[in-house]
Amino acid sequence: MIYSAWLSLFRWDGVAPTKVFVGLDNYGNLLTQNDVFWIALRNNAIWLVAALLLPTSIGLGLAVLLNSKFRGSHIFRSVFYFPSVLSLAVVGLIWTWIYHPDLGLLNQALTASGLQSSTRNWLSDPNIALYPVIIAATWNAVGLPMLLFLAGLQTIPEELHEAAKVEGAGPVRRFLYVTFPLLRETTLIVLAITAINALKAYDIIYAMTNGGPANSTQLLSTWMYFLTYNYNQVGLGTAIAVVLFLLTLIFAIPYIRFMTRKT
Amino acid sequence: MSQPLSTNSSVAGKSKVAIFYLALILATLIWFTPVITLVLTALKDAGDFAVNGAFSLPKFIRWANFSAAWETGVKNYFWNSVIVTGIKVPIGIALESMAAFALTHMHFKWADRIFTYILIGLIVPVQMTLVPLTLLMNALNLIDTLTGLTILYIGFGVPFGVLVMRGFFRTLPTAIIEAARIDGCSWFRIFYRIALPLALPAVISLCILDGVATWNEFILAQIFLRSDELRTLPLGLVQFSTQFSTQYDQLAAAVLIAVVPVVIVFLFFQRYFVAGMGGAIK
């Protein structure tokens, strides 16, 4: 890790015996000349916001719904958790078919329901290609927040809900004033873990768009790979890795603090 | 007065329940659409797919897709994944549970700091380590070997494993361990004879979570394996998809072959997924 940070100060192709010390030039280069770096950074930001909103809220909703003990609630929990056990490469491949312009389910369904005008070449349009990938990633990412919220819900004593019910609070108010405040700790863990995982996203981009079209779906993680291993710009690549690491730290420091408290 | 009211509300209640289940089943169907598409595509031939699309029942079930995919290379990928996962998981768990036990019960100086240090491994983006690791593996002649990949997997698995096992070991009463200590039991015997058997549920959880994670791993395999015959499943499948991009029937069959072991594990051990994730945040 430290060696990575050190390498980011050199210009090196990964093979030559000599590395040229360039100080912070690699970072300067990234910030001023490397357009794809900015695309990737913006994509990471979009991805992060989506990851903090979508899987977490869907996971919370499902957890609240499936927490009550009705017949089959366990089966439904498994159903919604299931995509999380699939590898992101597999998730990417499956969704690539769904988005296929002619044979894909999405365009076929749109055509069948008379929305022909909304059909798109989903993964080949640089303006939108990132979003279908995010949807696919969300499908995979819902399971973990759901599990964590379910675990959090189990710790809330039933009496509190009963008391609130007696006081005349409806289900919505019970959720807002009883459940949600008591899930504060769980929510913080979920947000931290989701953010850290979101910044790790890599496989699914590689499987679905390979960063394209025209680098429009590059993330810092994939662009780091391209620079380092395809273009042999090891210094630039490691500089991106350092940027990615610093971004992760924003979410990781509170998380690590939390995990090591009460010891 | 109360009689008609209660009948009324129970009818309303019943229809409410029916609507609730209907909504859930509908949501399940939508949620599983990608999986259903995958299975249907794997079972029909390419012509059927091209004419009738992905989401129609196959005209006839074509098992040949599976054997074709298997012979085209999935066989290799599959066994590579089996070997790597089969070696990584037991060694990893042995190391991780010993470390977690030492960190929670042996009360040595800096145990907390070491734990924090190990946790950092959970958050560092793997990209940060790739270049130095490439140089290291190169120096050790371990690039493009399953041995090298397995060693990396064991290393990268440590933080999560220690976290889960520590979550469990913390719940063990210290009284048992102190009593054994006073009776003159060695630390290793305490770990092996007392702590580990009690931790069996946690060990199984970790086995499963770790097994699935190893089975699914992509980026390390991509960087450290170069030759096609050594590829593990996720990597092999992506490769397969670029090579045979139009043979959806075979590709879907290949994906299904990769997914089935995970599905089986999930079906039989799903409660351990919950237990394991719970252990990770204790």
Coordinates of C-alpha atoms in Angstrom, one line a residue:
Chain A
M1 CA 0.0 0.0 0.0
I2 CA 2.7 2.4 1.0
Y3 CA 4.7 1.2 -2.0
S4 CA 1.7 2.1 -4.2
A5 CA 1.7 5.6 -2.8
W6 CA 5.4 5.8 -3.4
L7 CA 5.1 4.5 -7.0
S8 CA 2.5 7.2 -7.7
L9 CA 5.4 9.7 -7.5
F10 CA 7.2 8.1 -10.5
R11 CA 6.8 7.9 -14.2
W12 CA 7.3 4.2 -14.9
D13 CA 6.0 1.7 -17.5
G14 CA 6.2 -1.2 -15.2
V15 CA 9.0 -3.0 -17.1
A16 CA 12.0 -0.6 -17.4
P17 CA 14.6 -0.9 -14.7
T18 CA 14.6 2.8 -14.0
K19 CA 11.8 4.8 -12.6
V20 CA 11.8 8.6 -13.2
F21 CA 10.9 10.5 -10.1
V22 CA 8.3 13.1 -11.0
G23 CA 7.0 14.2 -7.6
L24 CA 3.4 15.1 -7.7
D25 CA 3.3 15.4 -11.5
N26 CA 1.2 12.3 -11.9
Y27 CA -1.5 13.9 -9.8
G28 CA -1.2 17.1 -11.7
N29 CA -1.4 15.2 -15.0
L30 CA -4.6 13.4 -13.8
L31 CA -6.3 16.6 -12.7
T32 CA -5.4 18.7 -15.7
Q33 CA -4.8 16.5 -18.7
N34 CA -6.6 13.2 -18.1
D35 CA -10.2 13.7 -19.2
V36 CA -11.2 10.2 -18.5
F37 CA -10.1 10.6 -14.9
W38 CA -12.8 13.3 -14.5
I39 CA -15.4 11.1 -16.2
A40 CA -14.5 8.3 -13.9
L41 CA -14.6 10.5 -10.8
R42 CA -18.0 11.8 -11.9
N43 CA -19.2 8.3 -12.5
N44 CA -18.0 7.2 -9.1
A45 CA -19.9 10.1 -7.6
I46 CA -23.1 9.1 -9.4
W47 CA -22.6 5.5 -8.5
L48 CA -22.0 6.4 -4.8
V49 CA -25.1 8.5 -4.6
A50 CA -27.2 5.8 -6.3
A51 CA -25.7 3.1 -4.0
L52 CA -26.5 5.2 -0.9
L53 CA -30.1 5.8 -2.0
L54 CA -31.3 2.7 -3.9
P55 CA -30.1 -0.6 -2.2
T56 CA -30.4 0.9 1.2
S57 CA -33.9 2.2 0.9
I58 CA -35.2 -0.9 -0.9
G59 CA -33.4 -3.0 1.7
L60 CA -35.0 -1.1 4.5
G61 CA -38.4 -1.4 3.0
L62 CA -38.1 -5.1 2.4
A63 CA -36.7 -5.6 5.9
V64 CA -39.6 -3.8 7.5
L65 CA -42.1 -5.7 5.3
L66 CA -40.5 -9.1 5.9
N67 CA -39.7 -8.7 9.6
S68 CA -43.2 -9.5 10.7
K69 CA -43.7 -13.2 11.1
F70 CA -46.2 -14.2 8.4
R71 CA -46.3 -17.5 6.7
G72 CA -43.6 -17.6 4.1
S73 CA -41.7 -14.6 5.3
H74 CA -38.5 -16.6 5.3
I75 CA -38.9 -17.7 1.8
F76 CA -39.4 -14.1 0.6
R77 CA -36.3 -13.1 2.5
S78 CA -34.3 -15.7 0.6
V79 CA -35.9 -14.5 -2.6
F80 CA -34.7 -11.0 -2.2
Y81 CA -31.3 -11.9 -0.9
F82 CA -30.6 -14.4 -3.6
P83 CA -29.0 -12.0 -6.2
S84 CA -26.4 -11.1 -3.6
V85 CA -24.8 -14.6 -3.7
L86 CA -24.2 -14.3 -7.5
S87 CA -20.9 -13.1 -8.7
L88 CA -20.9 -9.6 -10.2
A89 CA -19.5 -11.0 -13.4
V90 CA -22.5 -13.3 -13.7
V91 CA -24.9 -10.5 -12.7
G92 CA -23.3 -8.3 -15.4
L93 CA -23.6 -11.0 -18.1
I94 CA -27.3 -11.7 -17.3
W95 CA -28.2 -8.1 -17.4
T96 CA -26.3 -7.5 -20.6
W97 CA -28.8 -9.9 -22.3
I98 CA -31.7 -8.0 -20.7
Y99 CA -30.4 -4.8 -22.2
H100 CA -29.6 -6.3 -25.6
P101 CA -31.0 -3.9 -28.2
D102 CA -32.9 -6.5 -30.3
L103 CA -33.1 -9.7 -28.3
G104 CA -33.1 -8.2 -24.9
L105 CA -36.1 -8.5 -22.6
L106 CA -36.2 -4.8 -21.8
N107 CA -36.7 -3.5 -25.3
Q108 CA -39.0 -6.4 -26.1
A109 CA -41.2 -5.5 -23.1
L110 CA -41.2 -1.8 -24.1
T111 CA -42.2 -2.7 -27.6
A112 CA -44.9 -5.0 -26.5
S113 CA -46.4 -2.4 -24.3
G114 CA -46.4 0.2 -27.0
L115 CA -43.5 2.2 -25.7
Q116 CA -41.4 1.6 -28.8
S117 CA -40.1 5.2 -28.6
S118 CA -38.5 4.4 -25.3
T119 CA -36.4 1.5 -26.6
R120 CA -32.7 2.2 -26.5
N121 CA -29.4 0.7 -27.2
W122 CA -29.0 0.8 -23.5
L123 CA -25.3 -0.1 -23.1
S124 CA -24.0 1.5 -26.3
D125 CA -25.3 5.0 -25.7
P126 CA -22.5 7.0 -23.9
N127 CA -25.1 9.3 -22.4
I128 CA -27.0 6.7 -20.5
A129 CA -24.9 3.5 -20.4
L130 CA -23.9 4.0 -16.8
Y131 CA -27.4 3.9 -15.4
P132 CA -28.4 0.4 -16.7
V133 CA -25.2 -0.9 -15.0
I134 CA -26.2 0.8 -11.8
I135 CA -29.6 -0.9 -11.9
A136 CA -27.9 -4.3 -12.4
A137 CA -25.6 -3.5 -9.5
T138 CA -28.5 -2.5 -7.3
W139 CA -30.3 -5.8 -8.0
N140 CA -27.2 -7.5 -6.5
A141 CA -26.6 -5.0 -3.7
V142 CA -30.1 -5.0 -2.0
G143 CA -29.5 -8.2 0.0
L144 CA -26.9 -7.0 2.4
P145 CA -28.7 -3.9 3.7
M146 CA -31.9 -6.0 4.0
L147 CA -30.1 -8.6 6.1
L148 CA -28.4 -5.9 8.3
F149 CA -31.7 -4.0 8.8
L150 CA -33.5 -7.3 9.6
A151 CA -30.9 -8.0 12.2
G152 CA -31.3 -4.4 13.6
L153 CA -35.1 -4.8 13.6
Q154 CA -34.9 -7.9 15.7
T155 CA -33.3 -5.9 18.5
I156 CA -36.3 -3.6 18.8
P157 CA -38.6 -4.8 21.6
E158 CA -42.2 -5.6 20.5
E159 CA -43.6 -3.7 23.5
L160 CA -42.6 -0.4 22.0
H161 CA -44.7 -1.0 19.0
E162 CA -47.6 -2.2 21.1
A163 CA -47.3 0.9 23.2
A164 CA -47.3 3.1 20.2
K165 CA -50.3 1.2 18.8
V166 CA -52.2 1.8 22.0
E167 CA -51.4 5.5 21.8
G168 CA -53.1 5.4 18.4
A169 CA -50.1 5.7 16.1
G170 CA -50.6 4.3 12.6
P171 CA -48.1 2.1 10.8
V172 CA -46.4 5.0 9.1
R173 CA -46.0 7.0 12.3
R174 CA -44.8 4.0 14.2
F175 CA -42.1 3.5 11.5
L176 CA -41.1 7.1 11.6
Y177 CA -41.1 7.7 15.3
V178 CA -40.3 4.3 16.8
T179 CA -38.6 2.0 14.3
F180 CA -36.4 4.4 12.4
P181 CA -34.8 6.2 15.3
L182 CA -33.9 2.9 16.9
L183 CA -32.3 1.8 13.7
R184 CA -29.9 4.7 13.7
E185 CA -26.9 2.6 14.4
T186 CA -27.7 0.0 11.9
T187 CA -28.4 2.7 9.3
L188 CA -24.9 4.2 9.8
I189 CA -23.2 0.8 9.4
V190 CA -25.3 0.1 6.3
L191 CA -24.4 3.4 4.7
A192 CA -20.7 3.0 5.5
I193 CA -20.6 -0.6 4.1
T194 CA -22.6 0.3 1.0
A195 CA -20.4 3.3 0.3
I196 CA -17.2 1.3 0.8
N197 CA -18.6 -1.5 -1.5
A198 CA -19.7 1.1 -4.1
L199 CA -16.2 2.5 -4.4
K200 CA -15.0 -1.1 -4.9
A201 CA -17.3 -1.6 -8.0
Y202 CA -15.3 -3.1 -10.8
D203 CA -16.3 -6.6 -12.0
I204 CA -19.7 -5.5 -13.2
I205 CA -18.4 -2.7 -15.3
Y206 CA -15.8 -5.0 -16.8
A207 CA -18.5 -7.6 -17.6
M208 CA -21.1 -5.2 -19.0
T209 CA -19.4 -2.3 -20.8
N210 CA -15.7 -2.7 -20.3
G211 CA -15.6 1.0 -19.5
G212 CA -17.1 1.9 -22.8
P213 CA -18.6 3.2 -25.0
A214 CA -15.9 5.8 -25.4
N215 CA -14.8 5.5 -21.7
S216 CA -18.2 6.8 -20.7
T217 CA -18.6 4.2 -18.0
Q218 CA -15.1 4.1 -16.6
L219 CA -14.9 4.2 -12.8
L220 CA -11.7 5.0 -11.0
S221 CA -11.2 1.3 -10.3
T222 CA -11.5 0.3 -14.0
W223 CA -9.5 3.3 -15.3
M224 CA -6.7 2.4 -12.9
Y225 CA -6.7 -1.1 -14.4
F226 CA -6.6 0.2 -18.0
L227 CA -3.8 2.7 -17.3
T228 CA -1.7 0.3 -15.3
Y229 CA -2.1 -2.9 -17.2
N230 CA -3.1 -1.9 -20.7
Y231 CA -1.3 1.4 -21.2
N232 CA 1.7 0.6 -18.9
Q233 CA 1.3 3.9 -17.1
V234 CA 2.0 2.5 -13.6
G235 CA 2.6 5.9 -12.0
L236 CA -0.7 7.3 -13.2
G237 CA -2.5 4.1 -12.3
T238 CA -1.2 4.0 -8.8
A239 CA -2.0 7.7 -8.4
I240 CA -5.7 6.8 -9.2
A241 CA -5.5 4.0 -6.6
V242 CA -4.4 6.6 -4.0
V243 CA -7.3 8.9 -4.9
L244 CA -9.7 6.0 -4.6
F245 CA -8.2 5.1 -1.3
L246 CA -8.6 8.6 0.0
L247 CA -12.3 8.6 -1.1
T248 CA -12.8 5.3 0.7
L249 CA -11.3 6.7 3.9
I250 CA -14.1 9.3 4.2
F251 CA -16.5 6.5 4.8
A252 CA -14.1 4.0 6.3
I253 CA -12.8 6.0 9.3
P254 CA -16.2 6.3 11.0
Y255 CA -16.9 2.6 10.2
I256 CA -13.6 1.4 11.7
R257 CA -14.2 3.7 14.8
F258 CA -17.5 2.1 15.2
M259 CA -16.2 -1.5 14.8
T260 CA -13.5 -1.0 17.4
R261 CA -15.5 1.0 20.0
K262 CA -16.6 -1.0 23.1
T263 CA -13.4 -3.2 23.2
Chain B
M1 CA -73.6 -4.6 16.5
S2 CA -70.3 -6.1 17.2
Q3 CA -71.1 -9.3 15.3
P4 CA -71.5 -7.9 11.7
L5 CA -68.6 -5.5 12.3
S6 CA -66.2 -8.3 13.1
T7 CA -67.3 -10.4 10.1
N8 CA -66.9 -7.4 8.0
S9 CA -63.4 -6.6 9.2
S10 CA -62.3 -10.3 8.9
V11 CA -63.4 -10.3 5.2
A12 CA -61.6 -7.0 4.7
G13 CA -58.6 -8.6 6.6
K14 CA -58.6 -11.7 4.4
S15 CA -58.7 -9.7 1.2
K16 CA -56.0 -7.5 2.6
V17 CA -53.8 -10.6 3.2
A18 CA -54.6 -11.8 -0.3
I19 CA -53.5 -8.5 -1.8
F20 CA -50.4 -8.5 0.4
Y21 CA -49.4 -12.0 -0.9
L22 CA -50.3 -11.1 -4.4
A23 CA -48.1 -8.0 -4.3
L24 CA -45.2 -10.0 -2.8
I25 CA -45.5 -12.8 -5.4
L26 CA -45.6 -10.2 -8.2
A27 CA -42.5 -8.5 -6.7
T28 CA -40.8 -11.9 -6.5
L29 CA -41.5 -12.6 -10.2
I30 CA -40.1 -9.2 -11.3
W31 CA -37.1 -9.7 -9.0
F32 CA -36.4 -13.1 -10.5
T33 CA -37.0 -12.0 -14.1
P34 CA -33.2 -12.0 -14.8
V35 CA -32.8 -15.5 -13.4
I36 CA -35.8 -16.8 -15.3
T37 CA -34.5 -15.3 -18.5
L38 CA -31.1 -17.0 -17.8
V39 CA -32.7 -20.4 -17.3
L40 CA -35.0 -20.1 -20.3
T41 CA -32.1 -19.0 -22.6
A42 CA -29.9 -21.9 -21.4
L43 CA -32.6 -24.4 -22.2
K44 CA -33.4 -23.4 -25.7
D45 CA -31.5 -23.5 -28.9
A46 CA -30.1 -20.4 -30.6
G47 CA -32.7 -20.3 -33.4
D48 CA -35.5 -20.4 -30.9
F49 CA -33.9 -17.5 -29.0
A50 CA -33.4 -15.4 -32.1
V51 CA -37.0 -15.8 -33.2
N52 CA -38.9 -15.8 -30.0
G53 CA -36.6 -13.8 -27.8
A54 CA -35.4 -14.5 -24.3
F55 CA -38.6 -14.6 -22.3
S56 CA -40.6 -17.3 -24.0
L57 CA -40.8 -21.0 -23.1
P58 CA -38.4 -23.1 -25.0
K59 CA -39.9 -25.1 -28.0
F60 CA -38.0 -28.1 -26.7
I61 CA -35.5 -28.4 -24.0
R62 CA -32.0 -28.5 -25.3
W63 CA -29.7 -30.0 -22.7
A64 CA -26.9 -30.1 -25.3
N65 CA -26.1 -26.5 -24.5
F66 CA -24.7 -27.6 -21.2
S67 CA -22.4 -30.3 -22.6
A68 CA -21.3 -27.9 -25.4
A69 CA -20.4 -25.2 -22.9
W70 CA -18.8 -27.7 -20.6
E71 CA -16.6 -29.0 -23.4
T72 CA -15.7 -25.6 -24.8
G73 CA -13.8 -24.6 -21.7
V74 CA -16.2 -24.3 -18.7
K75 CA -14.9 -27.7 -17.5
N76 CA -11.5 -26.2 -16.9
Y77 CA -12.8 -23.0 -15.3
F78 CA -15.1 -25.0 -13.1
W79 CA -12.3 -27.3 -11.8
N80 CA -9.9 -24.4 -11.3
S81 CA -12.6 -22.7 -9.1
V82 CA -13.2 -25.9 -7.2
I83 CA -9.4 -26.3 -6.5
V84 CA -8.8 -22.7 -5.5
T85 CA -12.0 -22.5 -3.3
G86 CA -11.3 -26.0 -1.8
I87 CA -7.8 -25.1 -0.7
K88 CA -8.4 -21.5 0.3
V89 CA -11.4 -21.9 2.6
P90 CA -10.0 -24.5 5.1
I91 CA -6.6 -22.9 5.4
G92 CA -8.1 -19.5 5.6
I93 CA -10.5 -20.4 8.3
A94 CA -7.8 -22.2 10.4
L95 CA -5.7 -19.1 10.3
E96 CA -8.5 -16.6 10.9
S97 CA -10.1 -18.5 13.8
M98 CA -6.7 -18.9 15.5
A99 CA -6.0 -15.2 15.1
A100 CA -9.4 -14.2 16.2
F101 CA -9.2 -16.4 19.3
A102 CA -5.8 -15.0 20.2
L103 CA -7.0 -11.4 19.7
T104 CA -10.1 -11.9 21.9
H105 CA -8.9 -14.1 24.7
M106 CA -5.1 -14.1 25.1
H107 CA -5.0 -10.5 26.3
F108 CA -1.7 -9.6 25.0
K109 CA -0.3 -6.1 24.5
W110 CA -1.6 -4.3 21.5
A111 CA -4.3 -6.8 20.6
D112 CA -6.7 -4.0 19.9
R113 CA -4.3 -2.2 17.7
I114 CA -3.6 -5.4 15.8
F115 CA -7.3 -5.9 15.3
T116 CA -7.7 -2.3 14.0
Y117 CA -4.7 -2.9 11.6
I118 CA -6.4 -6.1 10.3
L119 CA -9.7 -4.2 9.8
I120 CA -7.9 -1.7 7.6
G121 CA -7.5 -4.6 5.2
L122 CA -11.3 -4.6 4.8
I123 CA -11.5 -1.1 3.5
V124 CA -8.4 -0.6 1.4
P125 CA -9.4 -0.8 -2.3
V126 CA -7.7 -3.7 -3.9
Q127 CA -6.4 -1.4 -6.6
M128 CA -4.1 0.1 -4.0
T129 CA -2.3 -3.2 -3.6
L130 CA -2.2 -4.5 -7.2
V131 CA 1.0 -3.1 -8.5
P132 CA 3.2 -3.9 -5.5
L133 CA 1.6 -7.4 -5.4
T134 CA 2.3 -7.9 -9.1
L135 CA 6.0 -7.1 -8.5
L136 CA 6.1 -9.4 -5.5
M137 CA 4.4 -12.3 -7.2
N138 CA 6.6 -11.8 -10.2
A139 CA 9.7 -12.0 -8.0
L140 CA 8.3 -15.2 -6.4
N141 CA 7.5 -16.7 -9.9
L142 CA 3.9 -17.0 -8.8
I143 CA 2.2 -15.0 -11.6
D144 CA -0.1 -17.2 -13.6
T145 CA -0.3 -20.0 -11.1
L146 CA -3.2 -21.3 -9.1
T147 CA -0.9 -21.5 -6.1
G148 CA -0.1 -17.8 -6.2
L149 CA -3.8 -16.9 -6.6
T150 CA -4.8 -19.2 -3.7
I151 CA -2.1 -17.6 -1.5
L152 CA -3.5 -14.1 -2.4
Y153 CA -7.0 -15.2 -1.6
I154 CA -5.9 -16.5 1.8
G155 CA -4.3 -13.2 2.6
F156 CA -7.2 -11.1 1.4
G157 CA -9.7 -13.3 3.3
V158 CA -8.1 -12.6 6.7
P159 CA -9.8 -9.3 7.7
F160 CA -13.4 -10.5 7.1
G161 CA -12.7 -13.9 8.6
V162 CA -11.1 -12.4 11.8
L163 CA -14.0 -10.0 12.0
V164 CA -16.7 -12.8 11.9
M165 CA -14.8 -15.1 14.2
R166 CA -14.0 -12.4 16.7
G167 CA -17.7 -11.4 16.8
F168 CA -18.4 -15.0 17.9
F169 CA -15.5 -15.5 20.3
R170 CA -16.4 -12.4 22.1
T171 CA -19.6 -14.0 23.2
L172 CA -17.8 -16.9 24.8
P173 CA -17.8 -16.6 28.6
T174 CA -14.2 -15.8 29.8
A175 CA -14.9 -18.0 32.9
I176 CA -14.7 -21.2 30.9
I177 CA -11.4 -20.2 29.4
E178 CA -9.9 -19.0 32.7
A179 CA -11.0 -22.2 34.4
A180 CA -9.3 -24.3 31.7
R181 CA -6.2 -22.1 32.0
I182 CA -6.1 -22.7 35.8
D183 CA -6.3 -26.4 35.2
G184 CA -3.1 -26.1 33.2
C185 CA -4.6 -26.4 29.7
S186 CA -2.3 -24.9 27.0
W187 CA -3.7 -22.1 24.8
F188 CA -3.8 -24.3 21.8
R189 CA -5.7 -27.0 23.6
I190 CA -8.2 -24.4 24.9
F191 CA -8.7 -23.2 21.3
Y192 CA -8.9 -26.6 19.8
R193 CA -10.9 -28.4 22.4
I194 CA -13.1 -25.7 23.9
A195 CA -13.4 -22.6 21.7
L196 CA -13.5 -24.1 18.3
P197 CA -16.3 -26.7 19.0
L198 CA -18.4 -24.0 20.6
A199 CA -17.8 -21.8 17.6
L200 CA -19.0 -24.4 15.1
P201 CA -22.0 -22.4 13.8
A202 CA -19.7 -19.4 13.2
V203 CA -17.2 -21.6 11.4
I204 CA -19.9 -23.0 9.1
S205 CA -21.2 -19.5 8.4
L206 CA -17.7 -18.3 7.5
C207 CA -17.1 -21.4 5.4
I208 CA -20.1 -20.6 3.3
L209 CA -19.6 -16.8 3.0
D210 CA -16.0 -17.3 2.3
G211 CA -16.6 -20.1 -0.1
V212 CA -19.1 -18.1 -2.1
A213 CA -16.8 -15.0 -2.1
T214 CA -13.9 -17.0 -3.3
W215 CA -16.0 -18.7 -6.0
N216 CA -17.1 -15.3 -7.2
E217 CA -13.8 -13.4 -7.0
F218 CA -12.9 -11.6 -10.2
I219 CA -10.2 -8.9 -10.1
L220 CA -7.3 -10.8 -8.5
A221 CA -7.9 -13.7 -10.8
Q222 CA -8.0 -11.3 -13.7
I223 CA -4.7 -9.7 -12.8
F224 CA -2.7 -12.7 -11.7
L225 CA -3.9 -15.4 -14.1
R226 CA -2.8 -15.1 -17.7
S227 CA -3.3 -18.4 -19.4
D228 CA -6.8 -19.5 -20.5
E229 CA -6.5 -23.0 -19.0
L230 CA -5.9 -21.6 -15.5
R231 CA -8.9 -19.2 -15.4
T232 CA -11.5 -19.5 -12.7
L233 CA -15.2 -19.3 -13.5
P234 CA -16.1 -15.6 -13.3
L235 CA -13.1 -14.7 -15.3
G236 CA -13.6 -17.6 -17.7
L237 CA -17.2 -16.6 -18.2
V238 CA -16.5 -13.0 -19.1
Q239 CA -13.8 -14.3 -21.5
F240 CA -16.3 -16.8 -22.9
S241 CA -18.8 -14.0 -23.5
T242 CA -16.4 -11.9 -25.5
Q243 CA -15.3 -15.0 -27.6
F244 CA -18.8 -16.4 -28.2
S245 CA -20.7 -13.2 -27.9
T246 CA -23.6 -14.4 -30.1
Q247 CA -24.0 -17.9 -28.8
Y248 CA -26.4 -16.9 -26.1
D249 CA -27.6 -20.5 -25.6
Q250 CA -24.1 -21.8 -24.7
L251 CA -23.2 -18.7 -22.8
A252 CA -26.3 -18.9 -20.6
A253 CA -25.7 -22.6 -20.0
A254 CA -22.1 -21.8 -19.0
V255 CA -23.4 -19.1 -16.6
L256 CA -25.9 -21.5 -15.2
I257 CA -23.2 -24.1 -14.5
A258 CA -21.3 -21.5 -12.5
V259 CA -24.4 -20.4 -10.6
V260 CA -25.8 -23.8 -9.7
P261 CA -23.2 -24.7 -6.9
V262 CA -23.8 -21.4 -5.3
V263 CA -27.6 -21.8 -5.5
I264 CA -27.3 -25.3 -3.9
V265 CA -25.2 -23.9 -1.0
F266 CA -27.6 -21.0 -0.6
L267 CA -30.6 -23.3 -0.4
F268 CA -29.2 -25.6 2.1
F269 CA -27.4 -23.1 4.4
Q270 CA -29.3 -19.9 4.0
R271 CA -29.7 -19.3 7.7
Y272 CA -25.9 -19.3 8.1
F273 CA -25.7 -16.3 5.7
V274 CA -27.7 -14.4 8.2
A275 CA -25.8 -15.6 11.2
G276 CA -22.4 -14.9 9.5
M277 CA -23.4 -11.4 8.5
G278 CA -24.7 -10.8 12.0
G279 CA -21.4 -11.9 13.4
A280 CA -19.6 -9.4 11.2
I281 CA -21.3 -6.4 12.8
K282 CA -21.3 -7.5 16.5

